Short mmCIF file of C-alpha atoms and ligand atoms in Angstrom, two decimals:
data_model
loop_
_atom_site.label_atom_id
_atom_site.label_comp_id
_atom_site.label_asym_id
_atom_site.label_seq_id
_atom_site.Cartn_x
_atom_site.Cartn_y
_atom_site.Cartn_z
CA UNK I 622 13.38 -37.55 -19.09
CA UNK I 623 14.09 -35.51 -16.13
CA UNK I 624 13.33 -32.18 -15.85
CA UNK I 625 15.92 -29.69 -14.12
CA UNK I 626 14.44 -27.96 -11.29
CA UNK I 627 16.09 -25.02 -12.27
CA UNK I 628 15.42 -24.30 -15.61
CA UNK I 629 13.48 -20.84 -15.93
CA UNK I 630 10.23 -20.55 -17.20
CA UNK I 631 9.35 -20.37 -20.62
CA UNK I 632 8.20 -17.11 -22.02
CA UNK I 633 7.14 -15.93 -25.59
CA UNK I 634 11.26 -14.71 -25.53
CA UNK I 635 12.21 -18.49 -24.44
CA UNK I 636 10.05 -19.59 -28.13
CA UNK I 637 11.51 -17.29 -30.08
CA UNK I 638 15.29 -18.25 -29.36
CA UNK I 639 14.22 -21.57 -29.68
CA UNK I 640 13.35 -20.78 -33.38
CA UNK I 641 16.50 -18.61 -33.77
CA UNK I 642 18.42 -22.01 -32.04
CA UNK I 643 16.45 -24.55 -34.30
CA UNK I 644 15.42 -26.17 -30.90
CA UNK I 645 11.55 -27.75 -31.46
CA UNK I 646 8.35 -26.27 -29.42
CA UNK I 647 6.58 -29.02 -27.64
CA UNK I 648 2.93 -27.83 -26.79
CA UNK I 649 0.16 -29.85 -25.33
CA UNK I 650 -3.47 -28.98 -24.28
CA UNK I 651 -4.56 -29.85 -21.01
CA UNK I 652 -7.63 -28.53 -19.29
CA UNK I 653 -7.24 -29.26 -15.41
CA UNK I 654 -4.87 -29.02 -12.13
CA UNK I 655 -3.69 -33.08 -12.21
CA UNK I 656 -2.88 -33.58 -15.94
CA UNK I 657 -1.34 -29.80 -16.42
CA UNK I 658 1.23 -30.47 -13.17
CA UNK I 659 2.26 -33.55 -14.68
CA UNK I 660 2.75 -32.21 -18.30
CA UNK I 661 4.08 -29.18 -16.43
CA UNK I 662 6.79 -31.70 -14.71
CA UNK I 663 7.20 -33.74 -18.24
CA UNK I 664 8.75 -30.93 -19.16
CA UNK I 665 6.75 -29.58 -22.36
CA UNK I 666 7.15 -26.23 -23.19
CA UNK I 667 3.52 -24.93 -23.60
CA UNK I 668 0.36 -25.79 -22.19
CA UNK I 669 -2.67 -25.03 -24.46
CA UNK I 670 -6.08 -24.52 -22.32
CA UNK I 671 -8.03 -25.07 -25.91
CA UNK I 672 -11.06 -24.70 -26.32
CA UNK I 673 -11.18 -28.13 -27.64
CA UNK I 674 -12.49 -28.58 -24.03
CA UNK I 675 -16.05 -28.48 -25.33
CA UNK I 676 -15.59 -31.37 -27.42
CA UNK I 677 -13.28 -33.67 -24.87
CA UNK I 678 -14.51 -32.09 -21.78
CA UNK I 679 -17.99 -31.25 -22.36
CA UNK I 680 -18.79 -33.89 -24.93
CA UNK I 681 -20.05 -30.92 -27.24
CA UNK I 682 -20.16 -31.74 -31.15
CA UNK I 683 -18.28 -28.35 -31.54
CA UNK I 684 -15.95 -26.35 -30.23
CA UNK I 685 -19.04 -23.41 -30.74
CA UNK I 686 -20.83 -23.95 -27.14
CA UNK I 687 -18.15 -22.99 -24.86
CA UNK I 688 -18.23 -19.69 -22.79
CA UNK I 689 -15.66 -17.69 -21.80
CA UNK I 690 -16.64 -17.87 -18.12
CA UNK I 691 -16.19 -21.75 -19.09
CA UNK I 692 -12.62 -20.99 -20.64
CA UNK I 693 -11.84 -19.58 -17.60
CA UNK I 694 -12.74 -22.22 -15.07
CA UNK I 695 -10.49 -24.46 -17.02
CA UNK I 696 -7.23 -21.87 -17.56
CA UNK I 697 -7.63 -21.43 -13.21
CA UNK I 698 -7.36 -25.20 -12.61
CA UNK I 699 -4.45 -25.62 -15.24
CA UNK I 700 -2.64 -22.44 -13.83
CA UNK I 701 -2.83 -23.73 -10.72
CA UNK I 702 -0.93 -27.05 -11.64
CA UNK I 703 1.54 -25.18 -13.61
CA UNK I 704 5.46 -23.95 -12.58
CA UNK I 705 7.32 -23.87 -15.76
CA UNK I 706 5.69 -23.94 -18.66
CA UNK I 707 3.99 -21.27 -20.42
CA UNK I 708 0.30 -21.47 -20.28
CA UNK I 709 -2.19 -20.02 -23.29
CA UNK I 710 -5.72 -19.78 -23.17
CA UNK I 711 -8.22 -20.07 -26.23
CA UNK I 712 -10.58 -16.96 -27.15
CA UNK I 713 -14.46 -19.47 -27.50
CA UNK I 714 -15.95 -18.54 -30.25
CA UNK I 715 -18.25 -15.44 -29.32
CA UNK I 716 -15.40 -13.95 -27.45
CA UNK I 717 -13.86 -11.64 -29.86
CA UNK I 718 -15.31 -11.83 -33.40
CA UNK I 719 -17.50 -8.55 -32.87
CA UNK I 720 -14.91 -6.32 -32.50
CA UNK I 721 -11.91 -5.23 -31.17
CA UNK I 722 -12.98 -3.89 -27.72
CA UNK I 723 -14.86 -7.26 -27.21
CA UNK I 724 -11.66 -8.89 -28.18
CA UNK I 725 -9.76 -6.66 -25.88
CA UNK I 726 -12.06 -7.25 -23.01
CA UNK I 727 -11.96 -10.87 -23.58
CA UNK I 728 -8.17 -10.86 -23.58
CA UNK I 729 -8.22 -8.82 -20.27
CA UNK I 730 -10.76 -11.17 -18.60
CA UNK I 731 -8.27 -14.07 -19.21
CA UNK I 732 -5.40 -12.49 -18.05
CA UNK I 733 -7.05 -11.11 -15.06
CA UNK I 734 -8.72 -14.05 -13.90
CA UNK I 735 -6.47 -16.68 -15.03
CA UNK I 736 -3.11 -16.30 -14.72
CA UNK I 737 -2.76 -17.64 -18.04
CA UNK I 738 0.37 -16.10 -19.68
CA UNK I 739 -1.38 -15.68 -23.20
CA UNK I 740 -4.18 -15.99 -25.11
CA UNK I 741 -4.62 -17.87 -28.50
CA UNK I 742 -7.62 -16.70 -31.24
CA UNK I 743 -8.37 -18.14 -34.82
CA UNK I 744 -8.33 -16.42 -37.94
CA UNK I 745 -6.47 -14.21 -40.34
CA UNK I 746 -6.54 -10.89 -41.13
CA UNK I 747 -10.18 -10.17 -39.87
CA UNK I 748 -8.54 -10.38 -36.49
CA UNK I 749 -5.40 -8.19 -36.99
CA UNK I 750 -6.72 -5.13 -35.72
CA UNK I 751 -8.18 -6.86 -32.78
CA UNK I 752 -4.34 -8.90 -32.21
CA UNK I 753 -2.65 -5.28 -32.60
CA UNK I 754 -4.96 -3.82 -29.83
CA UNK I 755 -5.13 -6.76 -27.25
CA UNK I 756 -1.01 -7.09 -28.00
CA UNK I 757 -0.92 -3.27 -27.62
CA UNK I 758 -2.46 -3.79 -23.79
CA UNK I 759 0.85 -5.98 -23.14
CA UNK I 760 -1.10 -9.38 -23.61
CA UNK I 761 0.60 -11.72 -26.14
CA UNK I 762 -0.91 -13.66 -28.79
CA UNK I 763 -0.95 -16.85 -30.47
CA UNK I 764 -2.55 -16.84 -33.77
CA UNK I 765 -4.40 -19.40 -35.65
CA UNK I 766 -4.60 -20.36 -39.04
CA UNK I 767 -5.64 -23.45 -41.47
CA UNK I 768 -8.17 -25.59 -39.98
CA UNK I 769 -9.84 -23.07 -37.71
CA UNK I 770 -12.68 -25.48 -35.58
CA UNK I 771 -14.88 -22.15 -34.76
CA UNK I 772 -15.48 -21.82 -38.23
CA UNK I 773 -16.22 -25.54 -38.99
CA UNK I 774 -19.99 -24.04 -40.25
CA UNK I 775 -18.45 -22.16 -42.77
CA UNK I 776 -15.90 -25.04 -44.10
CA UNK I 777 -18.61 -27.54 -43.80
CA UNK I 778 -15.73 -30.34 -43.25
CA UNK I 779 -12.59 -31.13 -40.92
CA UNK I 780 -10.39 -31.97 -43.47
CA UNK I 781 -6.96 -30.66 -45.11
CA UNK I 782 -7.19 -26.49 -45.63
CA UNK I 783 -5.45 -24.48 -48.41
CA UNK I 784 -4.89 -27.53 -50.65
CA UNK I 785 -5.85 -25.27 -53.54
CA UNK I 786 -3.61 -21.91 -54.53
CA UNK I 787 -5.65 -19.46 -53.67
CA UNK I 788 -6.39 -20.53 -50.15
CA UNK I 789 -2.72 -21.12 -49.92
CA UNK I 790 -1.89 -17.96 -51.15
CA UNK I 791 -4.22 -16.41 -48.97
CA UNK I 792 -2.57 -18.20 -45.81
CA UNK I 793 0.40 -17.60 -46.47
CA UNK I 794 -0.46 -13.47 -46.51
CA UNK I 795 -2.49 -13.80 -43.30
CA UNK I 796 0.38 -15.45 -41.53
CA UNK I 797 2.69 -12.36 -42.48
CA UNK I 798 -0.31 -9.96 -41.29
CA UNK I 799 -0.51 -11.95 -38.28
CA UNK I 800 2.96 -11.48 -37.53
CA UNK I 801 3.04 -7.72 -38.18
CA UNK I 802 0.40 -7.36 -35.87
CA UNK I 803 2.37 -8.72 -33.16
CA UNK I 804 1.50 -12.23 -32.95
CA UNK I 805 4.60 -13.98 -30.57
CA UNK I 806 3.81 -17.70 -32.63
CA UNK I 807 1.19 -19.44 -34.77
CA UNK I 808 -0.65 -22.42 -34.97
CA UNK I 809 -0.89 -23.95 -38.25
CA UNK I 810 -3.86 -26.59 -39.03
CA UNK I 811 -4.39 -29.33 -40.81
CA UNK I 812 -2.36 -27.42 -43.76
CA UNK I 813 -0.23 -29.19 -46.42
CA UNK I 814 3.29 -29.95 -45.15
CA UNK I 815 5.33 -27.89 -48.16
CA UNK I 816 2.59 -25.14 -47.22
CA UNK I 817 3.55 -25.27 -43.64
CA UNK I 818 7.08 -25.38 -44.12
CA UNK I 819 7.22 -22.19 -46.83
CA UNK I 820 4.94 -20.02 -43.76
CA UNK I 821 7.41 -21.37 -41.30
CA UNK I 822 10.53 -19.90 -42.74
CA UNK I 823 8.90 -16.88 -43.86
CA UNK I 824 8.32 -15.78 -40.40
CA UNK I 825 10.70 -14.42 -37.84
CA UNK I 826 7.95 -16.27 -35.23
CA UNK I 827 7.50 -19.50 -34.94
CA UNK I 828 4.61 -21.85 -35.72
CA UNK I 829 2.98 -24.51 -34.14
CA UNK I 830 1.74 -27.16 -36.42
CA UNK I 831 -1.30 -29.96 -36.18
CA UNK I 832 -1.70 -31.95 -39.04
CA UNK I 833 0.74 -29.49 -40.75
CA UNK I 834 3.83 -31.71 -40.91
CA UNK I 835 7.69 -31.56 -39.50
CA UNK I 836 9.07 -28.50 -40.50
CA UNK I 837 7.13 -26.52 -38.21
CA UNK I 838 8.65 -24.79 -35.77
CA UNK I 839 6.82 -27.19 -32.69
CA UNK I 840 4.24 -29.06 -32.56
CA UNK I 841 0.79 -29.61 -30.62
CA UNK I 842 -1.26 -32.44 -30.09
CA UNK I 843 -4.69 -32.04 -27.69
CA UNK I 844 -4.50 -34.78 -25.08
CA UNK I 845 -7.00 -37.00 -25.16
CA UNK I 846 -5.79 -38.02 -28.70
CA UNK I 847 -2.89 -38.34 -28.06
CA UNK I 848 -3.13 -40.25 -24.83
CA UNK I 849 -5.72 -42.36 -26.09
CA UNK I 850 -8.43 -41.37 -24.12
CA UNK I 851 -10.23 -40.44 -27.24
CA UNK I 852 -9.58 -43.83 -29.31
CA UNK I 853 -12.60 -42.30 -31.49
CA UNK I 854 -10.62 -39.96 -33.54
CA UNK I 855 -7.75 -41.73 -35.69
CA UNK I 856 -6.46 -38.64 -38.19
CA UNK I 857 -3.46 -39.65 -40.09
CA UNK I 858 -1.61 -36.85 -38.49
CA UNK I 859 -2.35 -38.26 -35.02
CA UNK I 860 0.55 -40.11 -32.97
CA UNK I 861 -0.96 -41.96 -30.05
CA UNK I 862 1.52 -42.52 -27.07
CA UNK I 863 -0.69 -44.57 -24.97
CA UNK I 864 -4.03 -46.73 -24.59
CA UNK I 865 -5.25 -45.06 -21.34
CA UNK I 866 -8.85 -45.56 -22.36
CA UNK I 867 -8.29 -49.29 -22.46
CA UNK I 868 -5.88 -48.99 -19.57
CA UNK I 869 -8.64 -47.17 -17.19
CA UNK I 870 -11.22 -49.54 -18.55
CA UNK I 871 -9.21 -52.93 -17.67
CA UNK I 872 -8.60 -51.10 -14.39
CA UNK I 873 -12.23 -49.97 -13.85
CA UNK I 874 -13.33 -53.31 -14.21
CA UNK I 875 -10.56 -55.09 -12.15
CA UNK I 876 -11.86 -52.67 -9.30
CA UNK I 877 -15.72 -53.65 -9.97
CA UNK I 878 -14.73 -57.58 -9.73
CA UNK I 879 -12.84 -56.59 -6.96
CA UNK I 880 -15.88 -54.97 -4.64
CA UNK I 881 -18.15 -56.94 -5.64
CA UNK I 882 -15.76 -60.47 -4.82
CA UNK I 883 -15.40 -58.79 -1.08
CA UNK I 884 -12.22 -58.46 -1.72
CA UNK I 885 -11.44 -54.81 -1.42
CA UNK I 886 -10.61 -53.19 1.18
CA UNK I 887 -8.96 -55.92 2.56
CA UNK I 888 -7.59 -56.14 5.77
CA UNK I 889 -4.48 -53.76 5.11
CA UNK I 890 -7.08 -51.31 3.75
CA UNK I 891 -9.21 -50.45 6.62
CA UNK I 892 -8.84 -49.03 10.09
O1 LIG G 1365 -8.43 -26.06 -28.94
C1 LIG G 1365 -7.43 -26.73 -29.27
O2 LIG G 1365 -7.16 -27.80 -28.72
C2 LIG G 1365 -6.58 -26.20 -30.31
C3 LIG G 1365 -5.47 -27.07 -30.82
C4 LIG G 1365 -6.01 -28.11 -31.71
C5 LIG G 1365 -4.41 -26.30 -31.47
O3 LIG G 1365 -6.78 -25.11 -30.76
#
């Protein structure tokens, strides 16, 4: 696909026509310069600077170790790399939980030292009063609900959130609070499909699912998995467009035989 050179820049306005059209969200993580100019040129519509960079960046277990100063390094390199597509930047757990100034601050840290265009947080309505005050400062926000990884201690377990009623019922009023308090979209985790779909036309905003089915309003996948970098981590919900971890290997090794044959550089590949 080839992306018009003059098509405008997405903005939380572009999303929510797209809902209003029916037209799909495409969002991807990405976490440096190289990788978000060339998802920037694919054409996706949002690049996610998660803070699933502790687990594919960092190697953490967790998304729990990563600092906001750490957050930030990434969001820089992936702003610089970035034209057209609207770039969001994970709250790390730590960031914002204590209250609403912290959140605030941490919101305003992003923005200033970024250039991201948003930030994202997890949770429900714990963290209205912290959305309403960092969306009140003119900083939009992506909410977060279902599987929420900073609270993997508490859930014990990756798998498949508000299977039972009550959890269900309490999603479904979180994502409503959410909205009120000014949330511009919301990713939905790991969530039942018919659960997904019910929150998705109940809101004016639109959601971003993961594991959460097709009626979502988009959809987001985090890179490595779903470039196979990461061949690791096989969730049902996971579509893997490439093998590049078996690509780069086969390559890797065709450069080792390579050197150590004598038969790179060659001739054409010195001065
Ligand atoms: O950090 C992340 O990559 C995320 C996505 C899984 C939505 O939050």
């Amino acid at each position: 696909m080839s992306v018009n050179k003059e098509i405008k820049k997405i903005t939380t306005n572009t999303l929510q026509k797209m809902k209003t059209a029916g037209e799909k969200i495409s969002m991807i993580t990405a976490y440096d310069f190289s990788f978000a100019q060339i998802f920037d040129k694919s054409g996706i519509d949002i690049i996610l600077v998660g803070d699933s960079a502790s687990n594919v960046m960092a190697g953490h277990e967790t998304t729990l170790p990563i600092t906001l100063d750490q957050m930030i390094y990434h969001a820089q390199s992936v702003v610089r790399g970035v034209s057209r597509s609207l770039v969001v930047v994970d709250l790390p757990f730590g960031s914002y939980q204590g209250n609403s100034r912290e959140a605030l601050n941490s919101a305003i840290k992003v923005m200033k030292e970024t250039g991201g265009h948003a930030i994202k947080l997890e949770g429900g309505e714990h963290e209205a009063e912290s959305i309403k005050r960092i969306v009140n400062s003119g900083v939009p926000v992506m909410g977060h609900l279902g599987l929420t990884p900073q609270s993997i201690y508490k859930f014990g377990t990756y798998t498949v959130r508000a299977k039972e009623e009550i959890e269900a019922e309490q999603l479904k009023k979180d994502a409503l609070l959410l909205q009120e308090a000014g949330c511009f979209a919301l990713v939905l985790e790991k969530i039942p499909a018919k659960l997904a779909a019910e929150v998705s036309i109940s809101l004016r905003i639109p959601t971003i699912g993961i594991g959460a089915g097709g009626a979502c309003d988009g959809q987001v996948l985090v890179m490595h998995d779903m470039l196979g970098i990461n061949t690791a981590f096989k969730p049902r919900f996971l579509r893997q467009y490439l093998n590049m971890s078996e690509q780069i290997t086969g390559a890797v090794q065709q450069y080792i035989k390579d050197v150590k044959e004598g038969d790179f550089p060659n001739e054409e590949e010195q001065y």
